[in-house]
Short mmCIF file of C-alpha atoms in Angstrom, two decimals:
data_model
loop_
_atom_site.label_atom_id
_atom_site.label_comp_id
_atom_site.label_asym_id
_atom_site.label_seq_id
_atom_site.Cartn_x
_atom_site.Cartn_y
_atom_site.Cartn_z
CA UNK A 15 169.43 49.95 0.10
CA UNK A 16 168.25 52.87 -2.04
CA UNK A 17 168.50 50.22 -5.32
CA UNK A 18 166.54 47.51 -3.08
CA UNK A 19 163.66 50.33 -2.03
CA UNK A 20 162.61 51.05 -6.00
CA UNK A 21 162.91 47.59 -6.65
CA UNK A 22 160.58 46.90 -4.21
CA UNK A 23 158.21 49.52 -5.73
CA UNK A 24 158.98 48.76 -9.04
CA UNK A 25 157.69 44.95 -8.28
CA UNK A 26 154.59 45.99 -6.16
CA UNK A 27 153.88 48.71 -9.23
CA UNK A 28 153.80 45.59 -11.84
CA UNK A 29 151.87 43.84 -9.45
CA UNK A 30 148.78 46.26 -8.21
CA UNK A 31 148.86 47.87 -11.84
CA UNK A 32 147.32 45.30 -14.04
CA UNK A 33 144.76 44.95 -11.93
CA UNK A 34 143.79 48.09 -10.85
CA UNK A 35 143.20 48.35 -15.15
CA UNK A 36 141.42 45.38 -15.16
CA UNK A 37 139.23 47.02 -12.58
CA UNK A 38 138.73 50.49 -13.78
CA UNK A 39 137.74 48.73 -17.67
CA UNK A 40 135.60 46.25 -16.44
CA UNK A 41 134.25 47.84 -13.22
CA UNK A 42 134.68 51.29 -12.67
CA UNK A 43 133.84 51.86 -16.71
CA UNK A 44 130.27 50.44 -16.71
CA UNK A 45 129.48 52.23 -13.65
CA UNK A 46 130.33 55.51 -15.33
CA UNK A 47 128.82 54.60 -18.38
CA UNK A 48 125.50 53.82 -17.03
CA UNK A 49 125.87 57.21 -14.67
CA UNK A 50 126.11 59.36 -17.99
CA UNK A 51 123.19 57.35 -19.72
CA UNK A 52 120.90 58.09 -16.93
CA UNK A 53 121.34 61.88 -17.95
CA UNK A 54 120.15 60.90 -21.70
CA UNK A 55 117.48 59.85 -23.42
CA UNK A 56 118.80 57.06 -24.98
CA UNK A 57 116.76 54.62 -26.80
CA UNK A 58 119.60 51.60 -26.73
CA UNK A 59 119.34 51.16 -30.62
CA UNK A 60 120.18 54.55 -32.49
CA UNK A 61 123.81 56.12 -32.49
CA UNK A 62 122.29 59.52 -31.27
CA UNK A 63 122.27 60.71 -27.54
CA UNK A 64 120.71 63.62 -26.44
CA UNK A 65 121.53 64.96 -23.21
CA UNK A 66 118.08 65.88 -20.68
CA UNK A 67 120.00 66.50 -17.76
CA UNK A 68 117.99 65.10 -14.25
CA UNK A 69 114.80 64.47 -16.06
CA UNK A 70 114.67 60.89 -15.90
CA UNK A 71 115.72 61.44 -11.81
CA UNK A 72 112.53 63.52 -12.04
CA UNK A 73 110.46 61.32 -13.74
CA UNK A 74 111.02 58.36 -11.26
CA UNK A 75 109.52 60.49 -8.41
CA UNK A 76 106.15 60.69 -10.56
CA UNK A 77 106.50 56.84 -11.68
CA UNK A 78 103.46 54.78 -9.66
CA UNK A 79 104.79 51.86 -10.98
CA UNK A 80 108.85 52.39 -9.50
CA UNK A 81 107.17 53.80 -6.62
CA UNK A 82 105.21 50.80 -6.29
CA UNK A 83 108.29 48.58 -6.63
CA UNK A 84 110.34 50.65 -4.23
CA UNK A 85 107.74 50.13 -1.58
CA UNK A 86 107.71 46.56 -2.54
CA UNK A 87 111.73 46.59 -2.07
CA UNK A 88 111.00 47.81 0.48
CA UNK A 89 109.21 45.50 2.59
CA UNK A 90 111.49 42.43 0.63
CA UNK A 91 114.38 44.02 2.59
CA UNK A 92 112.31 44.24 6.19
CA UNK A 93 111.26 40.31 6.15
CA UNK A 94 113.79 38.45 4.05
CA UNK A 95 117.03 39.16 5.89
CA UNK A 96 115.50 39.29 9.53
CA UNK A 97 113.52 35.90 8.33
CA UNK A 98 116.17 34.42 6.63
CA UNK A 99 118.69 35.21 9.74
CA UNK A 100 116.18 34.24 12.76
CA UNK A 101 115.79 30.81 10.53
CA UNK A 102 118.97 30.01 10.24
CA UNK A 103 120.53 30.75 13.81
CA UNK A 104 117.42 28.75 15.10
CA UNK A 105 118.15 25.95 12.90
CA UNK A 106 122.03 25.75 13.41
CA UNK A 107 121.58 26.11 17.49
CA UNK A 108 118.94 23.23 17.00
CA UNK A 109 121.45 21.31 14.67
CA UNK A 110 124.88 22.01 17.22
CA UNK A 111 123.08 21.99 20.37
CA UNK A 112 119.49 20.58 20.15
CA UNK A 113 120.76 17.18 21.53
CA UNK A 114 120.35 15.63 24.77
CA UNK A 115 121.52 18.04 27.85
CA UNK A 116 124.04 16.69 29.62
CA UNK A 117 124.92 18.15 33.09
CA UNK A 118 127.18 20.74 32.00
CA UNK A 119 127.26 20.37 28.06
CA UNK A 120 125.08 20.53 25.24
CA UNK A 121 125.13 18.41 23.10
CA UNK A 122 124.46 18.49 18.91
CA UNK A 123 121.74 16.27 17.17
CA UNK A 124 122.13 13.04 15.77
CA UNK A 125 122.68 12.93 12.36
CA UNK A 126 123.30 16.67 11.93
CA UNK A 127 126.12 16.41 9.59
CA UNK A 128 122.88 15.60 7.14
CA UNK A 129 120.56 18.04 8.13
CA UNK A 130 123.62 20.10 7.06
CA UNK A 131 123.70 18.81 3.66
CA UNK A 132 119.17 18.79 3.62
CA UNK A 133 119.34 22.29 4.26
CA UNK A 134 122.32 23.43 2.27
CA UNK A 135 120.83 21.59 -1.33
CA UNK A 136 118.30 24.66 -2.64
CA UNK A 137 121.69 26.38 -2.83
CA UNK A 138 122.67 23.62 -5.49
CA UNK A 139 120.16 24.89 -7.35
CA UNK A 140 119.83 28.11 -9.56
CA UNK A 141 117.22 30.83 -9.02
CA UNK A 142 115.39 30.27 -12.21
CA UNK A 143 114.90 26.66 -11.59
CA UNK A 144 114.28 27.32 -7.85
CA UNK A 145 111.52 29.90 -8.76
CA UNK A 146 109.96 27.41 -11.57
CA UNK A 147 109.86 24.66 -9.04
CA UNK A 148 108.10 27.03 -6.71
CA UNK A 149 105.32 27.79 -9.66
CA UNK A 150 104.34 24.29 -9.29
CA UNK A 151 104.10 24.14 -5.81
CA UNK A 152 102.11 27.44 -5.81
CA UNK A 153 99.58 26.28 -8.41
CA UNK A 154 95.85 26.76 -7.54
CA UNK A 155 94.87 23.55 -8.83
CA UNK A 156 97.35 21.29 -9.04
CA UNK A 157 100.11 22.41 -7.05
CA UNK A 158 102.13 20.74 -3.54
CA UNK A 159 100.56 23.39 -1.77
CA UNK A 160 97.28 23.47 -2.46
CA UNK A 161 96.89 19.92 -2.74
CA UNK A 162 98.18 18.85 0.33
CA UNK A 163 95.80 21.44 2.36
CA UNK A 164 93.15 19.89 0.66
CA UNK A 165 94.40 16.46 2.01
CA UNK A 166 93.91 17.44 5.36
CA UNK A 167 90.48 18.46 5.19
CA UNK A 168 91.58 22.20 4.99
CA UNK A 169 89.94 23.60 1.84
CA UNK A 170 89.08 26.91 2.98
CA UNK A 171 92.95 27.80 3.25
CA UNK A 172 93.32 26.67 -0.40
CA UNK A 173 94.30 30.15 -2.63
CA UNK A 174 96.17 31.32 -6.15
CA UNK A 175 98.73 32.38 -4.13
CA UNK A 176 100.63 33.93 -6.96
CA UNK A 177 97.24 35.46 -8.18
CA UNK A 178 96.11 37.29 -4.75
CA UNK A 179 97.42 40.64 -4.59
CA UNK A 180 97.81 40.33 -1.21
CA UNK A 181 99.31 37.16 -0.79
CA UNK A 182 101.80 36.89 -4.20
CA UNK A 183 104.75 39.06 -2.46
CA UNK A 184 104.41 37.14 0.45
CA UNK A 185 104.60 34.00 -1.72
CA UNK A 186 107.83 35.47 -3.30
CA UNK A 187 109.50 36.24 -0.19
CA UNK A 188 108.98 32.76 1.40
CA UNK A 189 110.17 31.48 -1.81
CA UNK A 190 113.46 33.93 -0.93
CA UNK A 191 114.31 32.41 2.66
CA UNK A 192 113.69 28.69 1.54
CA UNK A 193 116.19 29.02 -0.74
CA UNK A 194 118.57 31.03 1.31
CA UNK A 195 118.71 30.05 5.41
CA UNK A 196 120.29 26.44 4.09
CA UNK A 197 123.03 28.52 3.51
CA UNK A 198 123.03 30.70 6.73
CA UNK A 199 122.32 28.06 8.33
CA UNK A 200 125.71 26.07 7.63
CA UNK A 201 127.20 29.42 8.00
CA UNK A 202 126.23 30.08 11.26
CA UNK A 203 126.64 26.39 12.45
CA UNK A 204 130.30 26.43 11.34
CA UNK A 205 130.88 29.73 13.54
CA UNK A 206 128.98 27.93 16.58
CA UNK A 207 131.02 25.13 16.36
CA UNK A 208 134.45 27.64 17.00
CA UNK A 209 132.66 28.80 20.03
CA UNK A 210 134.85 27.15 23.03
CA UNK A 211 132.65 24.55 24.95
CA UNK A 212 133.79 26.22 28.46
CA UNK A 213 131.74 29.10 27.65
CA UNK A 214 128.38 26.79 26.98
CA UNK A 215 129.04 24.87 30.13
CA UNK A 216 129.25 28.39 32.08
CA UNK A 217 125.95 29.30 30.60
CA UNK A 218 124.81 25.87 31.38
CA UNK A 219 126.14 25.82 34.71
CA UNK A 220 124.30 29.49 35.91
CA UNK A 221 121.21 28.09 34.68
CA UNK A 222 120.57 29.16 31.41
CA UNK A 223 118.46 27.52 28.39
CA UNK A 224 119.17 26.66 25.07
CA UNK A 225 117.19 30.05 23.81
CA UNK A 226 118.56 32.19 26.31
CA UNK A 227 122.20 31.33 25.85
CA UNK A 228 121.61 31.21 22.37
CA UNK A 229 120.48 35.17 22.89
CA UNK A 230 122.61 35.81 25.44
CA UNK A 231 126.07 34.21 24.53
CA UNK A 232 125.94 32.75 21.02
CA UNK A 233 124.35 35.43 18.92
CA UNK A 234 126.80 38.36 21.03
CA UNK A 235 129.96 36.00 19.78
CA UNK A 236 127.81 35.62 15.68
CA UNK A 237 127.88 39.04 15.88
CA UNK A 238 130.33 39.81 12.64
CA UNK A 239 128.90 36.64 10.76
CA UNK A 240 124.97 38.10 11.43
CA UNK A 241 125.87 41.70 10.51
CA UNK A 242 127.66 40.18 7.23
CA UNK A 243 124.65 37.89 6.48
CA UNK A 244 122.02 41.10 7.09
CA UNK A 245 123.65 43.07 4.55
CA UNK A 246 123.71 40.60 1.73
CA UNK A 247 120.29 38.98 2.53
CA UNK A 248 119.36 43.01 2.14
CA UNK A 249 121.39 43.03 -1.01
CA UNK A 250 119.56 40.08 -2.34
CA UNK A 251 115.85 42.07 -1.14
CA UNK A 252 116.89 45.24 -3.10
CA UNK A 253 116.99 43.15 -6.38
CA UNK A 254 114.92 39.98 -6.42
CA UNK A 255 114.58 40.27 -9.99
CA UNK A 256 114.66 37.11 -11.10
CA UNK A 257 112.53 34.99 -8.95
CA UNK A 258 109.80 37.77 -10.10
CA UNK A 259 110.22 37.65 -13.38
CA UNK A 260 110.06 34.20 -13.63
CA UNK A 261 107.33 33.16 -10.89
CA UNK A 262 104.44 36.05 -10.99
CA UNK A 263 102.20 36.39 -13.50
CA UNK A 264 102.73 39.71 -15.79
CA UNK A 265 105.54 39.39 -14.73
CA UNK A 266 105.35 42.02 -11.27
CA UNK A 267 101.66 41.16 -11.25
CA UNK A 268 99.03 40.56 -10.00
CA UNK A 269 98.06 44.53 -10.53
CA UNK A 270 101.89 45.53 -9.64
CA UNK A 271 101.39 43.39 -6.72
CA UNK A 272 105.36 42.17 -6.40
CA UNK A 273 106.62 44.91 -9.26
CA UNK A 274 110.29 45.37 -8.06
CA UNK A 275 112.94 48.12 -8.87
CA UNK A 276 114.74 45.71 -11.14
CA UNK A 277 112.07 44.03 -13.12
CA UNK A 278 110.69 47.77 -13.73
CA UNK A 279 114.58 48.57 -14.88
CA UNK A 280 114.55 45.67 -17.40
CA UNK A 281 110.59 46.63 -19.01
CA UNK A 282 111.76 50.30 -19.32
CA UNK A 283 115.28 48.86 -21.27
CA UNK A 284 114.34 46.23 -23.45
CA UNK A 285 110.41 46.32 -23.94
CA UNK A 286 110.37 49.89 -24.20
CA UNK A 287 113.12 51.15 -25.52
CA UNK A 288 114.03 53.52 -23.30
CA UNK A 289 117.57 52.59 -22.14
CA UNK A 290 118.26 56.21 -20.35
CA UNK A 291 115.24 56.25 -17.73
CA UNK A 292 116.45 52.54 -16.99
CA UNK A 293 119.86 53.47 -16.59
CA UNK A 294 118.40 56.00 -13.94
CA UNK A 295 116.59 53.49 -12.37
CA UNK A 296 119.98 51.52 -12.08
CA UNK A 297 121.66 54.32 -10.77
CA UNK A 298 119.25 54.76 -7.68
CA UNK A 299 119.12 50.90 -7.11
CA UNK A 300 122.83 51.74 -6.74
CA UNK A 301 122.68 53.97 -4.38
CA UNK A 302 120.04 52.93 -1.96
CA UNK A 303 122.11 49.66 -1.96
CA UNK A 304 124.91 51.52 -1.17
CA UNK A 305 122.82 53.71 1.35
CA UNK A 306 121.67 50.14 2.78
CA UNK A 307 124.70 48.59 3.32
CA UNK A 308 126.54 51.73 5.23
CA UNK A 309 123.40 52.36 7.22
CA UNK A 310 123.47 48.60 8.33
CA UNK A 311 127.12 48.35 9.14
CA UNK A 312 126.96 51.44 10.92
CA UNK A 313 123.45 50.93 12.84
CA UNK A 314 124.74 46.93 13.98
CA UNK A 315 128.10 48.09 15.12
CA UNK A 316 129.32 46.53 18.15
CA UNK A 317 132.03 46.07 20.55
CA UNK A 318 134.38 42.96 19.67
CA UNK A 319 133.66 40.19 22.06
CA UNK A 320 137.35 38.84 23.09
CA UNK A 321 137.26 35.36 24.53
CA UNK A 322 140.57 34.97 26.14
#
């Protein structure tokens, strides 16, 4: 027994091991690396390092332009996930349960297997092209937009919505839930469709509409899948690098309009040189993520619903 025990361990050793190296070089490694640049004032080209200590922590607090793109972050991580997640509930009840109501049922849509597949396709396509498509629909003379408000005889609402500082972040973050709720929204429609039918006729029976038992009995039983979904929509807020970088003008214009933590990370790096202040800037990108994503676990914590 004794001979079987550290064979056991022996076996689970060779198993967890090689991994666990894989990890710490290619995970764990980086992070540390990029935690010990943030205390220098490396320029990213020369072999010498000199140590400053916090200054570059100190710096950011005096930065307008990371303060700027924090605030920006900031609001990116109030609309897009509570958007994005509204959007794609309201779609996938519409989709599973928009259909005629029968006495005690109800019923999906016709055709929703490709409304499924309609609002699933942006997620066929990558950011970058997603975010030049968008340019083009967003042009002030020729784009979708623009032109089709014009069609209807509604000029006035017309704008360079990617060259109004008040309008391009908003333009940015709509861009952010088109491409997104397709994918919610098959996520959440997958979980409705495990939800047992006896407990829709219940609602249906005690008298209940579609929105109220969608509030009332199928977002309590989503729970897990919309607390999962918050925290990587908020993941996805906290960065939004590329879709700036590639739609705004500057990029992170107009006047620092939609400047974001990450696009501020990659001008300090590789435009200026100054590979130790961006390292810092990773570094607290890291943590507020990581402060993000225990607050929100811990703030949407529920009881289990059990349906027996």
């Amino acid at each position: 027994m004794a001979a079987m025990r550290h064979g056991k361990y022996r076996f689970l050793a060779g198993a967890i091991l090689p991994g666990l190296l894989l990890y710490a070089v290619f995970v764990l490694s980086p992070y540390a690396q990029a935690f010990y640049l943030s205390l220098t004032d490396w320029t990213g080209v020369s072999g010498q390092v000199t140590f400053v200590g916090l200054e570059n922590y100190q710096r950011l607090l005096d930065d307008r332009s990371f303060l700027a793109a924090l605030r920006n972050n900031g609001l990116m991580l109030l609309v897009v996930p509570l958007a994005t997640i509204a959007l794609g509930l309201l779609l996938a009840a519409l989709v599973n349960f928009g259909g005629r109501r029968g006495s005690t049922m109800l019923a999906g849509i016709r055709g929703a297997e490709f409304y499924k597949i309609a609002y699933f396709f942006p997620q066929l396509l990558s950011l970058p092209i997603i975010a030049m498509l968008w340019q083009f629909v967003y042009h002030p003379n020729e784009g979708l937009l623009n032109g089709f408000l014009r069609a209807v005889g509604l000029d006035a609402l017309a704008r360079a919505w990617l060259g109004e500082p008040g309008l391009a972040l908003w333009a940015v973050m709509a861009v952010l839930v088109w491409s997104s709720v397709g994918f919610y929204m098959v996520l959440f429609s997958a979980a409705m469709e495990s939800i047992p039918r006896d407990v829709l006729e219940a609602a249906v029976l005690d008298g209940a509409g579609r929105l109220a038992t969608l509030r009332r009995v199928i977002v309590p039983l989503l729970w897990d899948n919309v607390q999962v979904a918050f925290v990587y929509l908020g993941v996805l807020a906290l960065d939004g690098f590329a879709i700036v970088q590639i739609m705004t003008v500057g990029p992170g214009g107009p006047d620092g309009a939609t400047e974001v933590i990450g696009l501020g990370l990659y001008r300090s790096a590789f435009t200026y040189g100054k590979f130790g202040y961006a390292a810092a800037m990773g570094v607290a990108l890291f943590f507020l993520t990581l402060a993000f994503a225990a607050i929100a676990l811990r703030a949407s914590r529920r009881e289990r619903v059990e349906l027996s």
